[in-house]
């Protein structure tokens, strides 16, 4: 079974702090994704990566950056956290290439609160 | 751009009732269609998918048929259980350009099943 793990289930940070959210997958997947989930808005794509050191902006990249130094790990960085970044963050991975039929596998999520 | 519209929730049903959650989409090309489920406190997991017109996806008693003529992918189950209580997301996978393979999600429908 594919396993996607996220470093924290719950995180509380202060405005202006630099925040790192870590995601690790154990199935040698090429593609990794970061979403945020908000009530009434569903899931929105922040960034994705289809290879090590490669990254692409999703629909809402403003205020975020990412890092993919190793194939299994994809980090989401909030350079200066703001209260409007309080949300549930979900990481996902999928097999390889940009294939529309592939299933994405999700981690359990990190609920981030910015005070 | 591509989009997914699913019925607003919450939906509350009694055990053994029939379930239908409507989902329609707008897309360029021929997307793959997915239903993901999110149980309380967990990440999303794939429930079922269909990759071409007239395909039927099925899993755990749920099923959905890819209807190109009505651009729909409605989720159905003949007899729901308390354990089906969750949030259900309809999604499409883009098939063109640099976003190929990325998922576009609906806003989610919360289902509560009462004993």
PDB file of C-alpha atoms in Angstrom:
ATOM      1  CA  UNK A   1       0.000   0.000   0.000  1.00  0.00           C
ATOM      2  CA  UNK A   2       1.110   3.534  -0.744  1.00  0.00           C
ATOM      3  CA  UNK A   3       1.814   5.505   2.335  1.00  0.00           C
ATOM      4  CA  UNK A   4       1.965   9.286   2.419  1.00  0.00           C
ATOM      5  CA  UNK A   5       2.915  10.795   5.754  1.00  0.00           C
ATOM      6  CA  UNK A   6       2.900  14.378   6.917  1.00  0.00           C
ATOM      7  CA  UNK A   7       5.131  15.640   9.691  1.00  0.00           C
ATOM      8  CA  UNK A   8       2.417  17.069  11.935  1.00  0.00           C
ATOM      9  CA  UNK A   9      -1.327  16.560  12.334  1.00  0.00           C
ATOM     10  CA  UNK A  10      -1.777  19.872  14.139  1.00  0.00           C
ATOM     11  CA  UNK A  11       0.406  22.967  14.129  1.00  0.00           C
ATOM     12  CA  UNK A  12      -0.011  26.375  15.767  1.00  0.00           C
ATOM     13  CA  UNK A  13       2.199  29.243  14.613  1.00  0.00           C
ATOM     14  CA  UNK A  14       2.330  33.001  15.044  1.00  0.00           C
ATOM     15  CA  UNK A  15       1.952  35.606  12.330  1.00  0.00           C
ATOM     16  CA  UNK A  16       5.265  36.270  10.604  1.00  0.00           C
ATOM     17  CA  UNK A  17       6.847  32.930  11.478  1.00  0.00           C
ATOM     18  CA  UNK A  18       8.447  30.756   8.824  1.00  0.00           C
ATOM     19  CA  UNK A  19       6.606  27.450   8.658  1.00  0.00           C
ATOM     20  CA  UNK A  20       7.725  24.159   7.137  1.00  0.00           C
ATOM     21  CA  UNK A  21       5.268  21.384   6.316  1.00  0.00           C
ATOM     22  CA  UNK A  22       6.910  18.103   5.387  1.00  0.00           C
ATOM     23  CA  UNK A  23       5.521  15.265   3.311  1.00  0.00           C
ATOM     24  CA  UNK A  24       7.091  11.876   2.644  1.00  0.00           C
ATOM     25  CA  UNK A  25       5.876   9.076   0.372  1.00  0.00           C
ATOM     26  CA  UNK A  26       7.263   5.556   0.334  1.00  0.00           C
ATOM     27  CA  UNK A  27       6.248   4.229  -3.088  1.00  0.00           C
ATOM     28  CA  UNK A  28       8.798   5.843  -5.385  1.00  0.00           C
ATOM     29  CA  UNK A  29       6.212   8.159  -6.916  1.00  0.00           C
ATOM     30  CA  UNK A  30       7.440  10.822  -9.301  1.00  0.00           C
ATOM     31  CA  UNK A  31       4.631  13.332  -8.748  1.00  0.00           C
ATOM     32  CA  UNK A  32       3.852  15.125  -5.522  1.00  0.00           C
ATOM     33  CA  UNK A  33       1.251  17.794  -4.725  1.00  0.00           C
ATOM     34  CA  UNK A  34       0.307  20.261  -2.024  1.00  0.00           C
ATOM     35  CA  UNK A  35      -3.322  21.334  -1.544  1.00  0.00           C
ATOM     36  CA  UNK A  36      -5.143  23.412   0.968  1.00  0.00           C
ATOM     37  CA  UNK A  37      -8.655  22.480   2.034  1.00  0.00           C
ATOM     38  CA  UNK A  38     -11.109  25.085   3.276  1.00  0.00           C
ATOM     39  CA  UNK A  39     -14.812  24.693   4.132  1.00  0.00           C
ATOM     40  CA  UNK A  40     -17.009  25.542   1.171  1.00  0.00           C
ATOM     41  CA  UNK A  41     -14.032  25.784  -1.174  1.00  0.00           C
ATOM     42  CA  UNK A  42     -12.955  22.166  -1.496  1.00  0.00           C
ATOM     43  CA  UNK A  43      -9.322  21.435  -2.312  1.00  0.00           C
ATOM     44  CA  UNK A  44      -7.152  23.914  -4.162  1.00  0.00           C
ATOM     45  CA  UNK A  45      -3.754  23.120  -5.622  1.00  0.00           C
ATOM     46  CA  UNK A  46      -0.864  25.188  -4.279  1.00  0.00           C
ATOM     47  CA  UNK A  47       2.180  23.618  -5.957  1.00  0.00           C
ATOM     48  CA  UNK A  48       3.151  20.369  -7.564  1.00  0.00           C
ATOM     49  CA  UNK A  49       6.344  18.630  -8.572  1.00  0.00           C
ATOM     50  CA  UNK A  50       6.863  15.970 -11.217  1.00  0.00           C
ATOM     51  CA  UNK A  51      10.525  15.312 -10.510  1.00  0.00           C
ATOM     52  CA  UNK A  52      13.270  16.063  -8.041  1.00  0.00           C
ATOM     53  CA  UNK A  53      14.127  19.776  -7.983  1.00  0.00           C
ATOM     54  CA  UNK A  54      11.204  20.507 -10.331  1.00  0.00           C
ATOM     55  CA  UNK A  55       8.215  22.543  -9.214  1.00  0.00           C
ATOM     56  CA  UNK A  56       5.176  24.071 -10.840  1.00  0.00           C
ATOM     57  CA  UNK A  57       2.694  26.598  -9.527  1.00  0.00           C
ATOM     58  CA  UNK A  58      -0.832  25.489  -8.962  1.00  0.00           C
ATOM     59  CA  UNK A  59      -3.902  27.654  -8.629  1.00  0.00           C
ATOM     60  CA  UNK A  60      -3.000  29.502  -5.418  1.00  0.00           C
ATOM     61  CA  UNK A  61       0.807  29.705  -5.019  1.00  0.00           C
ATOM     62  CA  UNK A  62       0.955  33.195  -3.520  1.00  0.00           C
ATOM     63  CA  UNK A  63       2.552  33.223  -0.094  1.00  0.00           C
ATOM     64  CA  UNK A  64       3.983  29.722  -0.458  1.00  0.00           C
ATOM     65  CA  UNK A  65       7.094  28.063  -1.791  1.00  0.00           C
ATOM     66  CA  UNK A  66       8.170  24.426  -2.069  1.00  0.00           C
ATOM     67  CA  UNK A  67      11.278  22.310  -2.038  1.00  0.00           C
ATOM     68  CA  UNK A  68      11.928  18.865  -3.486  1.00  0.00           C
ATOM     69  CA  UNK A  69      15.509  17.817  -2.891  1.00  0.00           C
ATOM     70  CA  UNK A  70      14.762  14.088  -2.732  1.00  0.00           C
ATOM     71  CA  UNK A  71      12.242  12.048  -4.643  1.00  0.00           C
ATOM     72  CA  UNK A  72      10.326  10.912  -1.570  1.00  0.00           C
ATOM     73  CA  UNK A  73      10.067  14.277   0.180  1.00  0.00           C
ATOM     74  CA  UNK A  74       8.139  17.413  -0.737  1.00  0.00           C
ATOM     75  CA  UNK A  75       8.143  20.411   1.582  1.00  0.00           C
ATOM     76  CA  UNK A  76       5.736  23.326   1.680  1.00  0.00           C
ATOM     77  CA  UNK A  77       7.128  26.577   3.085  1.00  0.00           C
ATOM     78  CA  UNK A  78       5.227  29.568   4.367  1.00  0.00           C
ATOM     79  CA  UNK A  79       7.892  32.288   4.336  1.00  0.00           C
ATOM     80  CA  UNK A  80       5.934  34.599   6.640  1.00  0.00           C
ATOM     81  CA  UNK A  81       2.766  33.018   7.950  1.00  0.00           C
ATOM     82  CA  UNK A  82      -0.422  35.055   7.941  1.00  0.00           C
ATOM     83  CA  UNK A  83      -3.804  34.421   9.527  1.00  0.00           C
ATOM     84  CA  UNK A  84      -5.411  33.802   6.117  1.00  0.00           C
ATOM     85  CA  UNK A  85      -3.155  30.767   5.762  1.00  0.00           C
ATOM     86  CA  UNK A  86      -4.972  29.020   8.591  1.00  0.00           C
ATOM     87  CA  UNK A  87      -6.216  25.894   6.851  1.00  0.00           C
ATOM     88  CA  UNK A  88      -5.930  22.139   6.406  1.00  0.00           C
ATOM     89  CA  UNK A  89      -2.968  21.232   4.197  1.00  0.00           C
ATOM     90  CA  UNK A  90      -2.979  17.973   2.284  1.00  0.00           C
ATOM     91  CA  UNK A  91      -0.081  16.346   0.495  1.00  0.00           C
ATOM     92  CA  UNK A  92      -0.565  13.800  -2.277  1.00  0.00           C
ATOM     93  CA  UNK A  93       1.539  11.720  -4.645  1.00  0.00           C
ATOM     94  CA  UNK A  94       0.987   9.833  -7.886  1.00  0.00           C
ATOM     95  CA  UNK A  95       2.970   7.454  -9.986  1.00  0.00           C
ATOM     96  CA  UNK A  96       4.860   9.094 -12.835  1.00  0.00           C
ATOM     97  CA  UNK A  97       4.528  11.506 -15.694  1.00  0.00           C
ATOM     98  CA  UNK A  98       1.525  13.696 -16.224  1.00  0.00           C
ATOM     99  CA  UNK A  99      -1.123  11.075 -16.789  1.00  0.00           C
ATOM    100  CA  UNK A 100      -4.770  11.975 -16.422  1.00  0.00           C
ATOM    101  CA  UNK A 101      -5.868   8.483 -15.374  1.00  0.00           C
ATOM    102  CA  UNK A 102      -3.519   8.206 -12.401  1.00  0.00           C
ATOM    103  CA  UNK A 103      -4.828   8.043  -8.849  1.00  0.00           C
ATOM    104  CA  UNK A 104      -3.471  10.488  -6.315  1.00  0.00           C
ATOM    105  CA  UNK A 105      -2.729   9.153  -2.820  1.00  0.00           C
ATOM    106  CA  UNK A 106      -3.215  11.530   0.063  1.00  0.00           C
ATOM    107  CA  UNK A 107      -1.633  12.003   3.448  1.00  0.00           C
ATOM    108  CA  UNK A 108      -3.721  12.555   6.605  1.00  0.00           C
ATOM    109  CA  UNK A 109      -3.369  16.339   6.480  1.00  0.00           C
ATOM    110  CA  UNK A 110      -1.881  19.031   8.705  1.00  0.00           C
ATOM    111  CA  UNK A 111      -4.268  21.449  10.353  1.00  0.00           C
ATOM    112  CA  UNK A 112      -2.363  24.722  10.611  1.00  0.00           C
ATOM    113  CA  UNK A 113      -3.554  27.588  12.785  1.00  0.00           C
ATOM    114  CA  UNK A 114      -1.827  30.945  12.466  1.00  0.00           C
ATOM    115  CA  UNK A 115      -2.473  33.291  15.394  1.00  0.00           C
TER     116      UNK A 115
ATOM    117  CA  UNK B   1     -11.385  26.679 -17.389  1.00  0.00           C
ATOM    118  CA  UNK B   2     -12.205  23.215 -16.181  1.00  0.00           C
ATOM    119  CA  UNK B   3     -14.548  22.959 -13.218  1.00  0.00           C
ATOM    120  CA  UNK B   4     -16.589  20.537 -11.124  1.00  0.00           C
ATOM    121  CA  UNK B   5     -19.943  21.266  -9.532  1.00  0.00           C
ATOM    122  CA  UNK B   6     -21.411  18.931  -6.943  1.00  0.00           C
ATOM    123  CA  UNK B   7     -24.525  19.175  -4.861  1.00  0.00           C
ATOM    124  CA  UNK B   8     -24.360  21.194  -1.702  1.00  0.00           C
ATOM    125  CA  UNK B   9     -24.567  19.399   1.583  1.00  0.00           C
ATOM    126  CA  UNK B  10     -24.941  18.402   4.218  1.00  0.00           C
ATOM    127  CA  UNK B  11     -26.972  15.343   3.334  1.00  0.00           C
ATOM    128  CA  UNK B  12     -28.553  13.413   6.194  1.00  0.00           C
ATOM    129  CA  UNK B  13     -29.990   9.945   5.586  1.00  0.00           C
ATOM    130  CA  UNK B  14     -31.247   7.054   7.645  1.00  0.00           C
ATOM    131  CA  UNK B  15     -29.414   3.752   7.481  1.00  0.00           C
ATOM    132  CA  UNK B  16     -30.396   1.639   4.433  1.00  0.00           C
ATOM    133  CA  UNK B  17     -31.649   4.663   2.496  1.00  0.00           C
ATOM    134  CA  UNK B  18     -30.606   5.264  -1.123  1.00  0.00           C
ATOM    135  CA  UNK B  19     -27.940   7.826  -1.853  1.00  0.00           C
ATOM    136  CA  UNK B  20     -27.332  10.000  -4.886  1.00  0.00           C
ATOM    137  CA  UNK B  21     -24.788  12.814  -4.906  1.00  0.00           C
ATOM    138  CA  UNK B  22     -24.886  14.790  -8.124  1.00  0.00           C
ATOM    139  CA  UNK B  23     -21.726  15.865  -9.911  1.00  0.00           C
ATOM    140  CA  UNK B  24     -21.394  17.689 -13.214  1.00  0.00           C
ATOM    141  CA  UNK B  25     -18.275  18.959 -14.906  1.00  0.00           C
ATOM    142  CA  UNK B  26     -16.978  21.372 -17.515  1.00  0.00           C
ATOM    143  CA  UNK B  27     -13.786  20.346 -19.247  1.00  0.00           C
ATOM    144  CA  UNK B  28     -11.703  20.632 -22.356  1.00  0.00           C
ATOM    145  CA  UNK B  29     -11.014  17.260 -23.890  1.00  0.00           C
ATOM    146  CA  UNK B  30     -11.861  13.972 -22.233  1.00  0.00           C
ATOM    147  CA  UNK B  31     -10.984  14.050 -18.559  1.00  0.00           C
ATOM    148  CA  UNK B  32     -10.851  11.142 -16.173  1.00  0.00           C
ATOM    149  CA  UNK B  33     -13.395  11.399 -13.364  1.00  0.00           C
ATOM    150  CA  UNK B  34     -12.973  10.455  -9.726  1.00  0.00           C
ATOM    151  CA  UNK B  35     -14.839  10.230  -6.462  1.00  0.00           C
ATOM    152  CA  UNK B  36     -12.706  10.630  -3.354  1.00  0.00           C
ATOM    153  CA  UNK B  37     -13.950  10.126   0.213  1.00  0.00           C
ATOM    154  CA  UNK B  38     -12.669  11.754   3.391  1.00  0.00           C
ATOM    155  CA  UNK B  39     -13.592  10.045   6.656  1.00  0.00           C
ATOM    156  CA  UNK B  40     -13.505  12.141   9.827  1.00  0.00           C
ATOM    157  CA  UNK B  41      -9.958  13.059  10.817  1.00  0.00           C
ATOM    158  CA  UNK B  42      -8.372  11.476   7.763  1.00  0.00           C
ATOM    159  CA  UNK B  43      -6.995  12.444   4.376  1.00  0.00           C
ATOM    160  CA  UNK B  44      -8.739  11.725   1.095  1.00  0.00           C
ATOM    161  CA  UNK B  45      -8.811   8.270  -0.405  1.00  0.00           C
ATOM    162  CA  UNK B  46      -9.946   7.153  -3.810  1.00  0.00           C
ATOM    163  CA  UNK B  47     -13.431   5.662  -3.811  1.00  0.00           C
ATOM    164  CA  UNK B  48     -13.809   5.005  -7.543  1.00  0.00           C
ATOM    165  CA  UNK B  49     -12.876   6.356 -10.939  1.00  0.00           C
ATOM    166  CA  UNK B  50     -13.799   6.191 -14.624  1.00  0.00           C
ATOM    167  CA  UNK B  51     -11.442   7.096 -17.421  1.00  0.00           C
ATOM    168  CA  UNK B  52     -13.669   7.188 -20.503  1.00  0.00           C
ATOM    169  CA  UNK B  53     -17.254   7.799 -21.526  1.00  0.00           C
ATOM    170  CA  UNK B  54     -19.808   5.157 -20.430  1.00  0.00           C
ATOM    171  CA  UNK B  55     -17.324   3.576 -18.003  1.00  0.00           C
ATOM    172  CA  UNK B  56     -18.801   2.673 -14.631  1.00  0.00           C
ATOM    173  CA  UNK B  57     -16.616   2.886 -11.558  1.00  0.00           C
ATOM    174  CA  UNK B  58     -17.640   0.880  -8.499  1.00  0.00           C
ATOM    175  CA  UNK B  59     -16.319   0.151  -5.020  1.00  0.00           C
ATOM    176  CA  UNK B  60     -17.785  -0.697  -1.589  1.00  0.00           C
ATOM    177  CA  UNK B  61     -21.310  -0.685  -3.014  1.00  0.00           C
ATOM    178  CA  UNK B  62     -20.910   2.781  -4.525  1.00  0.00           C
ATOM    179  CA  UNK B  63     -21.034   3.323  -8.255  1.00  0.00           C
ATOM    180  CA  UNK B  64     -20.879   6.157 -10.766  1.00  0.00           C
ATOM    181  CA  UNK B  65     -21.159   6.227 -14.562  1.00  0.00           C
ATOM    182  CA  UNK B  66     -19.240   8.622 -16.802  1.00  0.00           C
ATOM    183  CA  UNK B  67     -21.936  10.313 -18.916  1.00  0.00           C
ATOM    184  CA  UNK B  68     -20.359  12.447 -21.593  1.00  0.00           C
ATOM    185  CA  UNK B  69     -23.668  13.578 -23.081  1.00  0.00           C
ATOM    186  CA  UNK B  70     -24.782  15.129 -19.788  1.00  0.00           C
ATOM    187  CA  UNK B  71     -21.226  15.825 -18.488  1.00  0.00           C
ATOM    188  CA  UNK B  72     -22.133  14.072 -15.260  1.00  0.00           C
ATOM    189  CA  UNK B  73     -20.670  11.545 -12.842  1.00  0.00           C
ATOM    190  CA  UNK B  74     -23.297  11.057 -10.117  1.00  0.00           C
ATOM    191  CA  UNK B  75     -22.410   8.906  -7.112  1.00  0.00           C
ATOM    192  CA  UNK B  76     -25.002   6.300  -6.053  1.00  0.00           C
ATOM    193  CA  UNK B  77     -25.420   3.680  -3.385  1.00  0.00           C
ATOM    194  CA  UNK B  78     -28.480   1.547  -2.871  1.00  0.00           C
ATOM    195  CA  UNK B  79     -28.282   1.174   0.913  1.00  0.00           C
ATOM    196  CA  UNK B  80     -26.076   3.413   3.035  1.00  0.00           C
ATOM    197  CA  UNK B  81     -24.555   2.488   6.386  1.00  0.00           C
ATOM    198  CA  UNK B  82     -23.514   4.595   9.359  1.00  0.00           C
ATOM    199  CA  UNK B  83     -19.896   3.892   8.381  1.00  0.00           C
ATOM    200  CA  UNK B  84     -20.468   5.746   5.086  1.00  0.00           C
ATOM    201  CA  UNK B  85     -20.653   9.045   6.961  1.00  0.00           C
ATOM    202  CA  UNK B  86     -17.920  11.158   5.394  1.00  0.00           C
ATOM    203  CA  UNK B  87     -17.250  13.997   2.976  1.00  0.00           C
ATOM    204  CA  UNK B  88     -17.368  13.019  -0.696  1.00  0.00           C
ATOM    205  CA  UNK B  89     -15.447  14.900  -3.384  1.00  0.00           C
ATOM    206  CA  UNK B  90     -15.991  14.668  -7.106  1.00  0.00           C
ATOM    207  CA  UNK B  91     -12.906  15.481  -9.194  1.00  0.00           C
ATOM    208  CA  UNK B  92     -11.700  15.551 -12.761  1.00  0.00           C
ATOM    209  CA  UNK B  93      -8.198  15.093 -14.043  1.00  0.00           C
ATOM    210  CA  UNK B  94      -7.064  17.587 -16.633  1.00  0.00           C
ATOM    211  CA  UNK B  95      -5.864  16.196 -19.932  1.00  0.00           C
ATOM    212  CA  UNK B  96      -4.003  19.008 -21.639  1.00  0.00           C
ATOM    213  CA  UNK B  97      -0.886  21.100 -21.436  1.00  0.00           C
ATOM    214  CA  UNK B  98       1.242  21.564 -18.359  1.00  0.00           C
ATOM    215  CA  UNK B  99      -1.673  20.782 -16.050  1.00  0.00           C
ATOM    216  CA  UNK B 100      -2.246  17.301 -17.393  1.00  0.00           C
ATOM    217  CA  UNK B 101      -2.831  14.923 -14.525  1.00  0.00           C
ATOM    218  CA  UNK B 102      -3.807  17.650 -12.061  1.00  0.00           C
ATOM    219  CA  UNK B 103      -7.083  17.231 -10.234  1.00  0.00           C
ATOM    220  CA  UNK B 104      -9.865  19.791 -10.107  1.00  0.00           C
ATOM    221  CA  UNK B 105     -12.143  19.140  -7.121  1.00  0.00           C
ATOM    222  CA  UNK B 106     -15.716  19.988  -6.339  1.00  0.00           C
ATOM    223  CA  UNK B 107     -16.438  21.608  -2.999  1.00  0.00           C
ATOM    224  CA  UNK B 108     -17.387  18.374  -1.287  1.00  0.00           C
ATOM    225  CA  UNK B 109     -20.650  16.959   0.065  1.00  0.00           C
ATOM    226  CA  UNK B 110     -20.900  15.947   3.686  1.00  0.00           C
ATOM    227  CA  UNK B 111     -22.979  12.830   4.263  1.00  0.00           C
ATOM    228  CA  UNK B 112     -24.306  11.877   7.680  1.00  0.00           C
ATOM    229  CA  UNK B 113     -26.049   8.525   8.102  1.00  0.00           C
ATOM    230  CA  UNK B 114     -28.208   8.034  11.209  1.00  0.00           C
ATOM    231  CA  UNK B 115     -28.897   4.598  12.740  1.00  0.00           C
TER     232      UNK B 115
END
